[in-house]
Amino acid sequence: MSETAPEISIILPVYNEEGSLPELNKRLTAAMEAHGDSYEVVVVDDGSRDGSYALLKEIREQDKRWRIARLSRNFGQSAAIYAGFSLSRGQYVIMIDADLQMYPEDIPLLITKLREGYDMVSGWRVDRRDSLFRWGMSRLLNRYTEYVTGFPLHDHGCSLKGFRRPMIERMVAFTHRCRYLPVDAATLGGKVAEVPVRHQSRRHGQSKYGLFKLVATAFDMITTITIMPLQVISALGVFFSFIGFGM
Ligand code: UDP
Ligand code: MG
């Protein structure tokens, strides 16, 4: 492997994605070679139990721009992304899902925007191809976040995002670990933009977010960006204890 740091790092969290990896390798390589900047792909295998890791090792044999890390068990997407951030070396860092719901061909849009001087660029899935339930829940969470932070963004949860190196350093040093990164970037003083990107429904395998994991992620989002929910719950507790005493 060349010791000189590449210009671009692409972070890929992988959890049981053997069906998507061959097509992803082909499309990502074609898109990045057409783009022209030097790049590395930092894959974090988040404890896959299917053939993903064997496939990744094969890809690495063919293409040394791919670097593979493997977590000891399944830690979740946010942990995998942050592991990728820590291992990345590029001046511009792009994160994208491995399941091809986001288009690797859209990565250059983010790089162009970052080069305009933004610290972080978030994709906006204008025509989102997920279930009505997922779409509705995200919409509610996006509006909630906008309300409590005063930070307007259409699509906090989009998993195609780009960062400049100094922003990555600050985010890795920051102890908050949540999948909703734009709020953190803005909190850390970053200049954040969004660009419309394409989205398609999953073609191989299934979403790794069952109802329980979705609710846990939403709860994480609601309770970690502000202490307002805690204050509301405390106030309700005091209110009901007074009623209790009264009765
Ligand atoms: N992922 C992961 N660990 C997990 C769950 C998901 O690394 O515990 C990866 C997954 O392989 C994919 C990305 O995170 O590359 C997004 O997952 P998924 O497509 O299931 O999420 P959705 O698109 O349904 O939000
Ligand atoms: Mg997906």
PDB file of C-alpha atoms and ligand atoms in Angstrom:
ATOM      1  CA  MET A   1       0.000   0.000   0.000  1.00  0.00           C
ATOM      2  CA  SER A   2       1.259   3.464  -0.822  1.00  0.00           C
ATOM      3  CA  GLU A   3       2.288   5.433   2.269  1.00  0.00           C
ATOM      4  CA  THR A   4       1.076   8.760   0.880  1.00  0.00           C
ATOM      5  CA  ALA A   5      -2.389   9.652   2.125  1.00  0.00           C
ATOM      6  CA  PRO A   6      -5.048   9.623  -0.611  1.00  0.00           C
ATOM      7  CA  GLU A   7      -7.129  12.722  -1.321  1.00  0.00           C
ATOM      8  CA  ILE A   8     -10.457  10.987  -0.638  1.00  0.00           C
ATOM      9  CA  SER A   9     -11.467   8.381   1.954  1.00  0.00           C
ATOM     10  CA  ILE A  10     -14.706   6.483   1.473  1.00  0.00           C
ATOM     11  CA  ILE A  11     -16.104   4.912   4.645  1.00  0.00           C
ATOM     12  CA  LEU A  12     -18.230   1.824   4.180  1.00  0.00           C
ATOM     13  CA  PRO A  13     -20.030   0.196   7.143  1.00  0.00           C
ATOM     14  CA  VAL A  14     -20.821  -3.430   6.275  1.00  0.00           C
ATOM     15  CA  TYR A  15     -23.106  -5.759   8.172  1.00  0.00           C
ATOM     16  CA  ASN A  16     -24.152  -8.873   6.242  1.00  0.00           C
ATOM     17  CA  GLU A  17     -24.037  -7.297   2.782  1.00  0.00           C
ATOM     18  CA  GLU A  18     -22.639 -10.182   0.687  1.00  0.00           C
ATOM     19  CA  GLY A  19     -25.382  -9.681  -1.931  1.00  0.00           C
ATOM     20  CA  SER A  20     -24.436  -6.043  -2.589  1.00  0.00           C
ATOM     21  CA  LEU A  21     -20.624  -6.083  -2.388  1.00  0.00           C
ATOM     22  CA  PRO A  22     -19.712  -7.255  -5.944  1.00  0.00           C
ATOM     23  CA  GLU A  23     -21.917  -4.614  -7.636  1.00  0.00           C
ATOM     24  CA  LEU A  24     -20.821  -1.977  -5.110  1.00  0.00           C
ATOM     25  CA  ASN A  25     -17.149  -2.690  -5.845  1.00  0.00           C
ATOM     26  CA  LYS A  26     -17.761  -2.355  -9.588  1.00  0.00           C
ATOM     27  CA  ARG A  27     -19.802   0.858  -9.424  1.00  0.00           C
ATOM     28  CA  LEU A  28     -17.729   2.568  -6.739  1.00  0.00           C
ATOM     29  CA  THR A  29     -14.472   1.821  -8.594  1.00  0.00           C
ATOM     30  CA  ALA A  30     -15.913   3.082 -11.909  1.00  0.00           C
ATOM     31  CA  ALA A  31     -17.287   6.270 -10.299  1.00  0.00           C
ATOM     32  CA  MET A  32     -14.073   7.107  -8.429  1.00  0.00           C
ATOM     33  CA  GLU A  33     -11.756   6.331 -11.324  1.00  0.00           C
ATOM     34  CA  ALA A  34     -13.870   8.561 -13.577  1.00  0.00           C
ATOM     35  CA  HIS A  35     -13.710  11.267 -10.892  1.00  0.00           C
ATOM     36  CA  GLY A  36      -9.920  11.123 -10.904  1.00  0.00           C
ATOM     37  CA  ASP A  37      -8.775  12.018  -7.338  1.00  0.00           C
ATOM     38  CA  SER A  38      -6.710   9.429  -5.458  1.00  0.00           C
ATOM     39  CA  TYR A  39      -8.863   7.521  -2.978  1.00  0.00           C
ATOM     40  CA  GLU A  40      -9.048   4.718  -0.420  1.00  0.00           C
ATOM     41  CA  VAL A  41     -12.065   2.685   0.655  1.00  0.00           C
ATOM     42  CA  VAL A  42     -12.112   2.094   4.420  1.00  0.00           C
ATOM     43  CA  VAL A  43     -14.461  -0.801   5.070  1.00  0.00           C
ATOM     44  CA  VAL A  44     -15.612  -1.567   8.592  1.00  0.00           C
ATOM     45  CA  ASP A  45     -17.118  -5.022   8.819  1.00  0.00           C
ATOM     46  CA  ASP A  46     -19.469  -4.664  11.773  1.00  0.00           C
ATOM     47  CA  GLY A  47     -19.417  -8.329  12.853  1.00  0.00           C
ATOM     48  CA  SER A  48     -20.955  -9.810   9.671  1.00  0.00           C
ATOM     49  CA  ARG A  49     -21.976 -13.458   9.909  1.00  0.00           C
ATOM     50  CA  ASP A  50     -22.491 -14.068   6.173  1.00  0.00           C
ATOM     51  CA  GLY A  51     -19.812 -14.215   3.470  1.00  0.00           C
ATOM     52  CA  SER A  52     -19.112 -10.443   3.536  1.00  0.00           C
ATOM     53  CA  TYR A  53     -15.686 -10.647   5.180  1.00  0.00           C
ATOM     54  CA  ALA A  54     -14.417 -13.362   2.787  1.00  0.00           C
ATOM     55  CA  LEU A  55     -15.633 -11.259  -0.167  1.00  0.00           C
ATOM     56  CA  LEU A  56     -13.966  -8.147   1.242  1.00  0.00           C
ATOM     57  CA  LYS A  57     -10.653  -9.970   1.605  1.00  0.00           C
ATOM     58  CA  GLU A  58     -10.943 -11.044  -2.046  1.00  0.00           C
ATOM     59  CA  ILE A  59     -11.578  -7.449  -3.144  1.00  0.00           C
ATOM     60  CA  ARG A  60      -8.574  -6.300  -1.098  1.00  0.00           C
ATOM     61  CA  GLU A  61      -6.396  -8.917  -2.865  1.00  0.00           C
ATOM     62  CA  GLN A  62      -7.322  -7.310  -6.200  1.00  0.00           C
ATOM     63  CA  ASP A  63      -7.348  -3.683  -5.134  1.00  0.00           C
ATOM     64  CA  LYS A  64      -5.052  -2.370  -2.400  1.00  0.00           C
ATOM     65  CA  ARG A  65      -7.002   0.892  -2.243  1.00  0.00           C
ATOM     66  CA  TRP A  66      -9.522  -1.087  -0.133  1.00  0.00           C
ATOM     67  CA  ARG A  67      -8.572  -1.355   3.556  1.00  0.00           C
ATOM     68  CA  ILE A  68     -10.613  -3.721   5.679  1.00  0.00           C
ATOM     69  CA  ALA A  69     -11.208  -3.490   9.435  1.00  0.00           C
ATOM     70  CA  ARG A  70     -13.310  -6.020  11.277  1.00  0.00           C
ATOM     71  CA  LEU A  71     -15.089  -5.339  14.566  1.00  0.00           C
ATOM     72  CA  SER A  72     -15.196  -8.212  17.065  1.00  0.00           C
ATOM     73  CA  ARG A  73     -18.994  -8.267  17.079  1.00  0.00           C
ATOM     74  CA  ASN A  74     -21.924  -6.219  15.800  1.00  0.00           C
ATOM     75  CA  PHE A  75     -21.645  -2.751  17.404  1.00  0.00           C
ATOM     76  CA  GLY A  76     -24.107  -0.887  15.162  1.00  0.00           C
ATOM     77  CA  GLN A  77     -23.804   1.496  12.234  1.00  0.00           C
ATOM     78  CA  SER A  78     -22.700   4.579  14.224  1.00  0.00           C
ATOM     79  CA  ALA A  79     -19.802   2.706  15.869  1.00  0.00           C
ATOM     80  CA  ALA A  80     -18.759   1.295  12.492  1.00  0.00           C
ATOM     81  CA  ILE A  81     -18.805   4.761  10.907  1.00  0.00           C
ATOM     82  CA  TYR A  82     -16.740   6.269  13.724  1.00  0.00           C
ATOM     83  CA  ALA A  83     -14.225   3.391  13.474  1.00  0.00           C
ATOM     84  CA  GLY A  84     -13.963   4.262   9.765  1.00  0.00           C
ATOM     85  CA  PHE A  85     -13.479   7.967  10.558  1.00  0.00           C
ATOM     86  CA  SER A  86     -10.603   7.077  12.919  1.00  0.00           C
ATOM     87  CA  LEU A  87      -8.870   4.941  10.289  1.00  0.00           C
ATOM     88  CA  SER A  88      -9.401   7.358   7.377  1.00  0.00           C
ATOM     89  CA  ARG A  89      -6.476   9.373   5.983  1.00  0.00           C
ATOM     90  CA  GLY A  90      -7.963  11.469   3.157  1.00  0.00           C
ATOM     91  CA  GLN A  91      -8.432  15.242   3.056  1.00  0.00           C
ATOM     92  CA  TYR A  92     -12.094  14.620   2.219  1.00  0.00           C
ATOM     93  CA  VAL A  93     -14.019  11.815   3.894  1.00  0.00           C
ATOM     94  CA  ILE A  94     -17.219  10.399   2.412  1.00  0.00           C
ATOM     95  CA  MET A  95     -19.489   7.908   4.168  1.00  0.00           C
ATOM     96  CA  ILE A  96     -21.917   5.797   2.180  1.00  0.00           C
ATOM     97  CA  ASP A  97     -23.992   2.681   2.897  1.00  0.00           C
ATOM     98  CA  ALA A  98     -22.844  -0.607   1.402  1.00  0.00           C
ATOM     99  CA  ASP A  99     -26.323  -1.651   0.234  1.00  0.00           C
ATOM    100  CA  LEU A 100     -26.414   0.607  -2.874  1.00  0.00           C
ATOM    101  CA  GLN A 101     -29.509   2.516  -1.717  1.00  0.00           C
ATOM    102  CA  MET A 102     -27.321   5.587  -2.170  1.00  0.00           C
ATOM    103  CA  TYR A 103     -25.593   6.004  -5.554  1.00  0.00           C
ATOM    104  CA  PRO A 104     -21.756   5.812  -5.511  1.00  0.00           C
ATOM    105  CA  GLU A 105     -22.010   7.908  -8.692  1.00  0.00           C
ATOM    106  CA  ASP A 106     -23.256  10.842  -6.527  1.00  0.00           C
ATOM    107  CA  ILE A 107     -20.045  10.986  -4.429  1.00  0.00           C
ATOM    108  CA  PRO A 108     -18.403  13.627  -6.721  1.00  0.00           C
ATOM    109  CA  LEU A 109     -21.364  15.993  -6.027  1.00  0.00           C
ATOM    110  CA  LEU A 110     -20.369  16.027  -2.349  1.00  0.00           C
ATOM    111  CA  ILE A 111     -16.678  16.500  -3.080  1.00  0.00           C
ATOM    112  CA  THR A 112     -17.422  19.494  -5.309  1.00  0.00           C
ATOM    113  CA  LYS A 113     -19.565  21.056  -2.569  1.00  0.00           C
ATOM    114  CA  LEU A 114     -16.901  20.451   0.123  1.00  0.00           C
ATOM    115  CA  ARG A 115     -14.351  22.156  -2.105  1.00  0.00           C
ATOM    116  CA  GLU A 116     -16.578  25.250  -2.128  1.00  0.00           C
ATOM    117  CA  GLY A 117     -15.527  25.597   1.540  1.00  0.00           C
ATOM    118  CA  TYR A 118     -18.040  23.590   3.581  1.00  0.00           C
ATOM    119  CA  ASP A 119     -16.884  21.470   6.548  1.00  0.00           C
ATOM    120  CA  MET A 120     -19.681  18.982   6.072  1.00  0.00           C
ATOM    121  CA  VAL A 121     -22.086  18.185   3.249  1.00  0.00           C
ATOM    122  CA  SER A 122     -25.136  16.031   3.830  1.00  0.00           C
ATOM    123  CA  GLY A 123     -27.089  14.232   1.123  1.00  0.00           C
ATOM    124  CA  TRP A 124     -30.810  14.959   0.846  1.00  0.00           C
ATOM    125  CA  ARG A 125     -32.874  12.035  -0.427  1.00  0.00           C
ATOM    126  CA  VAL A 126     -35.379  14.123  -2.373  1.00  0.00           C
ATOM    127  CA  ASP A 127     -37.189  11.077  -3.737  1.00  0.00           C
ATOM    128  CA  ARG A 128     -36.749   8.632  -0.877  1.00  0.00           C
ATOM    129  CA  ARG A 129     -37.419   4.953  -1.664  1.00  0.00           C
ATOM    130  CA  ASP A 130     -38.250   3.490   1.750  1.00  0.00           C
ATOM    131  CA  SER A 131     -41.494   2.368   3.372  1.00  0.00           C
ATOM    132  CA  LEU A 132     -44.102   5.001   4.221  1.00  0.00           C
ATOM    133  CA  PHE A 133     -43.461   4.246   7.907  1.00  0.00           C
ATOM    134  CA  ARG A 134     -39.714   4.963   7.607  1.00  0.00           C
ATOM    135  CA  TRP A 135     -40.362   8.087   5.569  1.00  0.00           C
ATOM    136  CA  GLY A 136     -42.960   9.398   8.070  1.00  0.00           C
ATOM    137  CA  MET A 137     -40.808   8.666  11.106  1.00  0.00           C
ATOM    138  CA  SER A 138     -37.789  10.411   9.573  1.00  0.00           C
ATOM    139  CA  ARG A 139     -39.899  13.405   8.679  1.00  0.00           C
ATOM    140  CA  LEU A 140     -41.100  13.728  12.282  1.00  0.00           C
ATOM    141  CA  LEU A 141     -37.546  13.397  13.627  1.00  0.00           C
ATOM    142  CA  ASN A 142     -36.183  15.928  11.145  1.00  0.00           C
ATOM    143  CA  ARG A 143     -38.829  18.474  12.159  1.00  0.00           C
ATOM    144  CA  TYR A 144     -38.253  17.795  15.879  1.00  0.00           C
ATOM    145  CA  THR A 145     -34.511  18.323  15.426  1.00  0.00           C
ATOM    146  CA  GLU A 146     -35.092  21.526  13.509  1.00  0.00           C
ATOM    147  CA  TYR A 147     -37.402  22.749  16.293  1.00  0.00           C
ATOM    148  CA  VAL A 148     -35.097  22.018  19.237  1.00  0.00           C
ATOM    149  CA  THR A 149     -31.806  23.005  17.601  1.00  0.00           C
ATOM    150  CA  GLY A 150     -32.975  25.771  15.263  1.00  0.00           C
ATOM    151  CA  PHE A 151     -30.802  24.077  12.660  1.00  0.00           C
ATOM    152  CA  PRO A 152     -32.777  23.469   9.457  1.00  0.00           C
ATOM    153  CA  LEU A 153     -31.908  20.453   7.310  1.00  0.00           C
ATOM    154  CA  HIS A 154     -34.210  18.262   5.234  1.00  0.00           C
ATOM    155  CA  ASP A 155     -32.609  14.896   5.849  1.00  0.00           C
ATOM    156  CA  HIS A 156     -30.446  14.426   8.967  1.00  0.00           C
ATOM    157  CA  GLY A 157     -30.390  10.637   8.640  1.00  0.00           C
ATOM    158  CA  CYS A 158     -29.127  10.404   5.033  1.00  0.00           C
ATOM    159  CA  SER A 159     -26.157   8.057   5.022  1.00  0.00           C
ATOM    160  CA  LEU A 160     -24.321   9.729   2.139  1.00  0.00           C
ATOM    161  CA  LYS A 161     -22.305  12.499   3.744  1.00  0.00           C
ATOM    162  CA  GLY A 162     -18.974  14.214   3.257  1.00  0.00           C
ATOM    163  CA  PHE A 163     -16.520  15.910   5.630  1.00  0.00           C
ATOM    164  CA  ARG A 164     -13.297  17.847   5.465  1.00  0.00           C
ATOM    165  CA  ARG A 165     -10.384  16.366   7.414  1.00  0.00           C
ATOM    166  CA  PRO A 166     -10.387  18.986  10.264  1.00  0.00           C
ATOM    167  CA  MET A 167     -14.115  18.301  10.856  1.00  0.00           C
ATOM    168  CA  ILE A 168     -13.413  14.557  11.071  1.00  0.00           C
ATOM    169  CA  GLU A 169     -10.689  15.172  13.662  1.00  0.00           C
ATOM    170  CA  ARG A 170     -13.087  17.228  15.769  1.00  0.00           C
ATOM    171  CA  MET A 171     -15.895  14.678  15.481  1.00  0.00           C
ATOM    172  CA  VAL A 172     -13.656  11.773  16.487  1.00  0.00           C
ATOM    173  CA  ALA A 173     -12.478  13.752  19.537  1.00  0.00           C
ATOM    174  CA  PHE A 174     -16.113  14.579  20.450  1.00  0.00           C
ATOM    175  CA  THR A 175     -17.562  11.882  22.727  1.00  0.00           C
ATOM    176  CA  HIS A 176     -21.103  11.948  21.350  1.00  0.00           C
ATOM    177  CA  ARG A 177     -21.752   8.948  19.075  1.00  0.00           C
ATOM    178  CA  CYS A 178     -25.007   9.160  17.168  1.00  0.00           C
ATOM    179  CA  ARG A 179     -25.963   8.356  13.609  1.00  0.00           C
ATOM    180  CA  TYR A 180     -27.379  11.890  13.147  1.00  0.00           C
ATOM    181  CA  LEU A 181     -24.145  13.721  12.455  1.00  0.00           C
ATOM    182  CA  PRO A 182     -25.078  17.167  11.061  1.00  0.00           C
ATOM    183  CA  VAL A 183     -26.196  18.473  14.468  1.00  0.00           C
ATOM    184  CA  ASP A 184     -22.852  17.442  15.953  1.00  0.00           C
ATOM    185  CA  ALA A 185     -20.955  19.054  13.080  1.00  0.00           C
ATOM    186  CA  ALA A 186     -22.914  22.295  13.500  1.00  0.00           C
ATOM    187  CA  THR A 187     -22.441  22.187  17.302  1.00  0.00           C
ATOM    188  CA  LEU A 188     -18.700  21.908  16.705  1.00  0.00           C
ATOM    189  CA  GLY A 189     -18.794  25.084  14.637  1.00  0.00           C
ATOM    190  CA  GLY A 190     -18.843  23.461  11.197  1.00  0.00           C
ATOM    191  CA  LYS A 191     -20.294  25.083   8.096  1.00  0.00           C
ATOM    192  CA  VAL A 192     -22.866  22.561   6.844  1.00  0.00           C
ATOM    193  CA  ALA A 193     -24.556  22.321   3.418  1.00  0.00           C
ATOM    194  CA  GLU A 194     -26.857  19.797   1.802  1.00  0.00           C
ATOM    195  CA  VAL A 195     -27.063  18.507  -1.759  1.00  0.00           C
ATOM    196  CA  PRO A 196     -29.944  16.574  -3.349  1.00  0.00           C
ATOM    197  CA  VAL A 197     -28.942  12.971  -4.072  1.00  0.00           C
ATOM    198  CA  ARG A 198     -30.639   9.934  -5.585  1.00  0.00           C
ATOM    199  CA  HIS A 199     -32.030   7.016  -3.585  1.00  0.00           C
ATOM    200  CA  GLN A 200     -33.249   3.570  -4.527  1.00  0.00           C
ATOM    201  CA  SER A 201     -34.917   0.727  -2.708  1.00  0.00           C
ATOM    202  CA  ARG A 202     -32.757  -2.084  -1.354  1.00  0.00           C
ATOM    203  CA  ARG A 203     -32.110  -4.771  -3.964  1.00  0.00           C
ATOM    204  CA  HIS A 204     -30.107  -7.348  -1.950  1.00  0.00           C
ATOM    205  CA  GLY A 205     -30.761  -8.540   1.602  1.00  0.00           C
ATOM    206  CA  GLN A 206     -32.875  -6.686   4.130  1.00  0.00           C
ATOM    207  CA  SER A 207     -32.675  -3.477   6.128  1.00  0.00           C
ATOM    208  CA  LYS A 208     -30.712  -4.043   9.352  1.00  0.00           C
ATOM    209  CA  TYR A 209     -33.159  -1.816  11.214  1.00  0.00           C
ATOM    210  CA  GLY A 210     -36.027  -3.795  12.685  1.00  0.00           C
ATOM    211  CA  LEU A 211     -38.740  -1.955  14.649  1.00  0.00           C
ATOM    212  CA  PHE A 212     -36.827  -2.221  17.950  1.00  0.00           C
ATOM    213  CA  LYS A 213     -33.590  -0.840  16.501  1.00  0.00           C
ATOM    214  CA  LEU A 214     -35.486   1.957  14.732  1.00  0.00           C
ATOM    215  CA  VAL A 215     -37.195   3.012  17.965  1.00  0.00           C
ATOM    216  CA  ALA A 216     -33.854   2.817  19.844  1.00  0.00           C
ATOM    217  CA  THR A 217     -32.202   5.021  17.186  1.00  0.00           C
ATOM    218  CA  ALA A 218     -35.062   7.514  17.309  1.00  0.00           C
ATOM    219  CA  PHE A 219     -34.871   7.579  21.119  1.00  0.00           C
ATOM    220  CA  ASP A 220     -31.125   8.197  20.887  1.00  0.00           C
ATOM    221  CA  MET A 221     -31.760  11.117  18.545  1.00  0.00           C
ATOM    222  CA  ILE A 222     -34.518  12.609  20.715  1.00  0.00           C
ATOM    223  CA  THR A 223     -32.633  12.365  24.016  1.00  0.00           C
ATOM    224  CA  THR A 224     -29.050  13.170  23.037  1.00  0.00           C
ATOM    225  CA  ILE A 225     -29.288  16.421  21.099  1.00  0.00           C
ATOM    226  CA  THR A 226     -30.976  18.348  23.929  1.00  0.00           C
ATOM    227  CA  ILE A 227     -31.910  17.823  27.588  1.00  0.00           C
ATOM    228  CA  MET A 228     -35.410  19.240  26.901  1.00  0.00           C
ATOM    229  CA  PRO A 229     -37.148  15.796  27.027  1.00  0.00           C
ATOM    230  CA  LEU A 230     -35.515  15.145  30.425  1.00  0.00           C
ATOM    231  CA  GLN A 231     -36.702  18.522  31.705  1.00  0.00           C
ATOM    232  CA  VAL A 232     -40.259  17.849  30.476  1.00  0.00           C
ATOM    233  CA  ILE A 233     -40.298  14.409  32.142  1.00  0.00           C
ATOM    234  CA  SER A 234     -38.932  15.888  35.408  1.00  0.00           C
ATOM    235  CA  ALA A 235     -41.567  18.637  35.393  1.00  0.00           C
ATOM    236  CA  LEU A 236     -44.293  16.037  34.789  1.00  0.00           C
ATOM    237  CA  GLY A 237     -42.900  13.963  37.688  1.00  0.00           C
ATOM    238  CA  VAL A 238     -43.066  16.922  40.072  1.00  0.00           C
ATOM    239  CA  PHE A 239     -46.569  17.817  38.847  1.00  0.00           C
ATOM    240  CA  PHE A 240     -47.926  14.304  39.415  1.00  0.00           C
ATOM    241  CA  SER A 241     -46.260  13.930  42.821  1.00  0.00           C
ATOM    242  CA  PHE A 242     -48.060  17.133  43.942  1.00  0.00           C
ATOM    243  CA  ILE A 243     -51.341  15.674  42.707  1.00  0.00           C
ATOM    244  CA  GLY A 244     -50.483  12.461  44.597  1.00  0.00           C
ATOM    245  CA  PHE A 245     -49.863  14.361  47.861  1.00  0.00           C
ATOM    246  CA  GLY A 246     -53.033  16.376  47.372  1.00  0.00           C
ATOM    247  CA  MET A 247     -55.120  13.233  47.001  1.00  0.00           C
TER     248      MET A 247
HETATM  249  N1  UDP B   1     -24.922  -1.447   9.174  1.00  0.00           N
HETATM  250  C1  UDP B   1     -23.880  -1.717  10.046  1.00  0.00           C
HETATM  251  N2  UDP B   1     -24.184  -2.182  11.305  1.00  0.00           N
HETATM  252  C2  UDP B   1     -25.461  -2.376  11.727  1.00  0.00           C
HETATM  253  C3  UDP B   1     -26.524  -2.048  10.850  1.00  0.00           C
HETATM  254  C4  UDP B   1     -26.211  -1.588   9.575  1.00  0.00           C
HETATM  255  O1  UDP B   1     -22.708  -1.550   9.697  1.00  0.00           O
HETATM  256  O2  UDP B   1     -25.659  -2.819  12.869  1.00  0.00           O
HETATM  257  C5  UDP B   1     -24.611  -0.952   7.820  1.00  0.00           C
HETATM  258  C6  UDP B   1     -25.293  -1.726   6.699  1.00  0.00           C
HETATM  259  O3  UDP B   1     -24.530  -2.851   6.264  1.00  0.00           O
HETATM  260  C7  UDP B   1     -25.418  -0.669   5.613  1.00  0.00           C
HETATM  261  C8  UDP B   1     -25.658   0.593   6.429  1.00  0.00           C
HETATM  262  O4  UDP B   1     -25.119   0.344   7.724  1.00  0.00           O
HETATM  263  O5  UDP B   1     -24.222  -0.534   4.877  1.00  0.00           O
HETATM  264  C9  UDP B   1     -27.126   0.992   6.522  1.00  0.00           C
HETATM  265  O6  UDP B   1     -27.885  -0.104   6.964  1.00  0.00           O
HETATM  266  P1  UDP B   1     -29.347  -0.401   6.376  1.00  0.00           P
HETATM  267  O7  UDP B   1     -29.309  -0.330   4.892  1.00  0.00           O
HETATM  268  O8  UDP B   1     -29.838  -1.693   6.943  1.00  0.00           O
HETATM  269  O9  UDP B   1     -30.178   0.819   6.967  1.00  0.00           O
HETATM  270  P2  UDP B   1     -31.426   1.559   6.298  1.00  0.00           P
HETATM  271  O10 UDP B   1     -31.040   1.924   4.876  1.00  0.00           O
HETATM  272  O11 UDP B   1     -32.562   0.593   6.351  1.00  0.00           O
HETATM  273  O12 UDP B   1     -31.607   2.771   7.166  1.00  0.00           O
HETATM  274 MG    MG B   2     -30.188   0.785   3.429  1.00  0.00          MG
END
